[in-house]
């Protein structure tokens, strides 16, 4: 089969097209004929071995696939790696059957980015109706869905932060009440101003560095910042527990694999709700483009430039 293989860690240049044997499914797994592979910002960290879970070489990157099972079912599935290929193994507990009304590309937008937005709002930040929500990187895969879900979940005001006028306009079209330029020199001041002069209740942050620091300072009493990525590759300042008490604020983190450790079918519930919303036309995944498998490097370059909008995918059949 054709696959993208990494034999040394680094930037987009380490992604190479290769001919490899089909993967051997483990116990209970099935071999999926991949129609689309999802490209996630976490993949760029996996390629340079800076992700939360260490990688080993050689490596076929990619954690999201959509395709056909041997019995002809359309599924979207998660794996620890191996997604950038014509075939990949999938475990039943990590696979979700795609409804007829949902495309493969839409399903890939939901299985990580959509589920991340859902879990951040409902579990990490525990959004209450009427609260204000800040969505950083609002033009990205998580951000475009988080803006819409925050409104669906009853947010009183959604403030979208994005790097270009086009992305900010898109956020407004998706339901944001106000927008902020991500290059604002003082993010604390910009967020409070965008929220009508009031401090904000919830911040969804995957940027890191000064953006995280200044967003924490914009929180209202009992406000929560949910941290789920570090696109800037810059560490925020250490959290001072005394300040959390002094200002009655909460800083929490979220990594999607931990959802499977929760009691109940949290991921299944999230995917069922997301599929239902898309099928009914009440949630619109924003698709940022599909690249041929051989151009995975170009997809990573585009993602790391932060010039993309919505969900990127690879087509193993192109």
Steps between C-alpha positions, in 0.01 A plus 500: 500500500600865464561683826681799644793388712726688741851361553639801687327760712466857377276740314286439191809400301516160680167382352591263214281287272586128528377155398432298813331170589138516613475536879415188699178558699526413867244300699151632425626755247397525137694617195337812357534608136570869557308752290616805696767564764459788741781749554514630855730759659611226738647319197755780462611437859509123435730557201753684716441275803378785718153354564367390839557133416856427375533347152747244368646457153423404230154651524192535281338813642132583519238432763173536309360292215173463314434206274339163441514191721523152343121465534439830320417731791612864485689587817708778645764379743788607722838334530826582675668520157482354152230719349694647208465185292275312259411251773500522879393288795213618719372379835122475555509722809670774297272469193167668428265416216439802277133585432396522134435874536860569609795505259837342575660845517236624743547189716875564514433858610296362789696205634782705657430871453124475551533265796771725648273805480210301649709368792666836568165675531305230681765337721808719542347848508149380597333788319185634663228668291553873464875493562749665266742281304829594331613270219864542400606377154137539400575434133647156566347154511408516871430872500244505218303226674547642851349834394189321375474256792542777759191669355314167489592441866353836603796737519389858555784650296768334285822688431706350216873568470661448159803611302344641183204712396366206298508266799338759723223553243449122483467487880228764487318300233521192725333686787769690691378822658837678488846441357854585607822510297741238639784750462340743747784645709308453827272195480360562850376845403377383159292213644339717769418768243348242262287373788342839552743610771443190713747228586435167327369177647657231277808494276588214262873528433735301278757772438721519810759763589389856568153430359434256783646734763296799383183290459524379860518863610176569308300242700212607720465359853423127459617522139666195339774467241509164321845436350522236226800582281807714450504611136746781577738239642557749782439404862270726703616626837470255791161513670517647849249313721467801732381708203237241413354548847551877500302544178272191532611369161566152362757386244440149366642281227346246266646219289240307304636145565414542869130510405506120472586480869178671603203293616226461242522536123614864492666479159207306357258758639705784354522340155129412493405860582749644251382268221139592577571873488683471167232275348233753599699792359548658844879463507717571197855362495729739313717308254836656424603284207606150396857416395621190315673257737835573337462869593470443875808717542320793337200448729727519807669812367162665450380400847813620674481834319163555673366614165245219470132504587301204630581132449776373272493146358712272283366286214690167485335420168619817323 
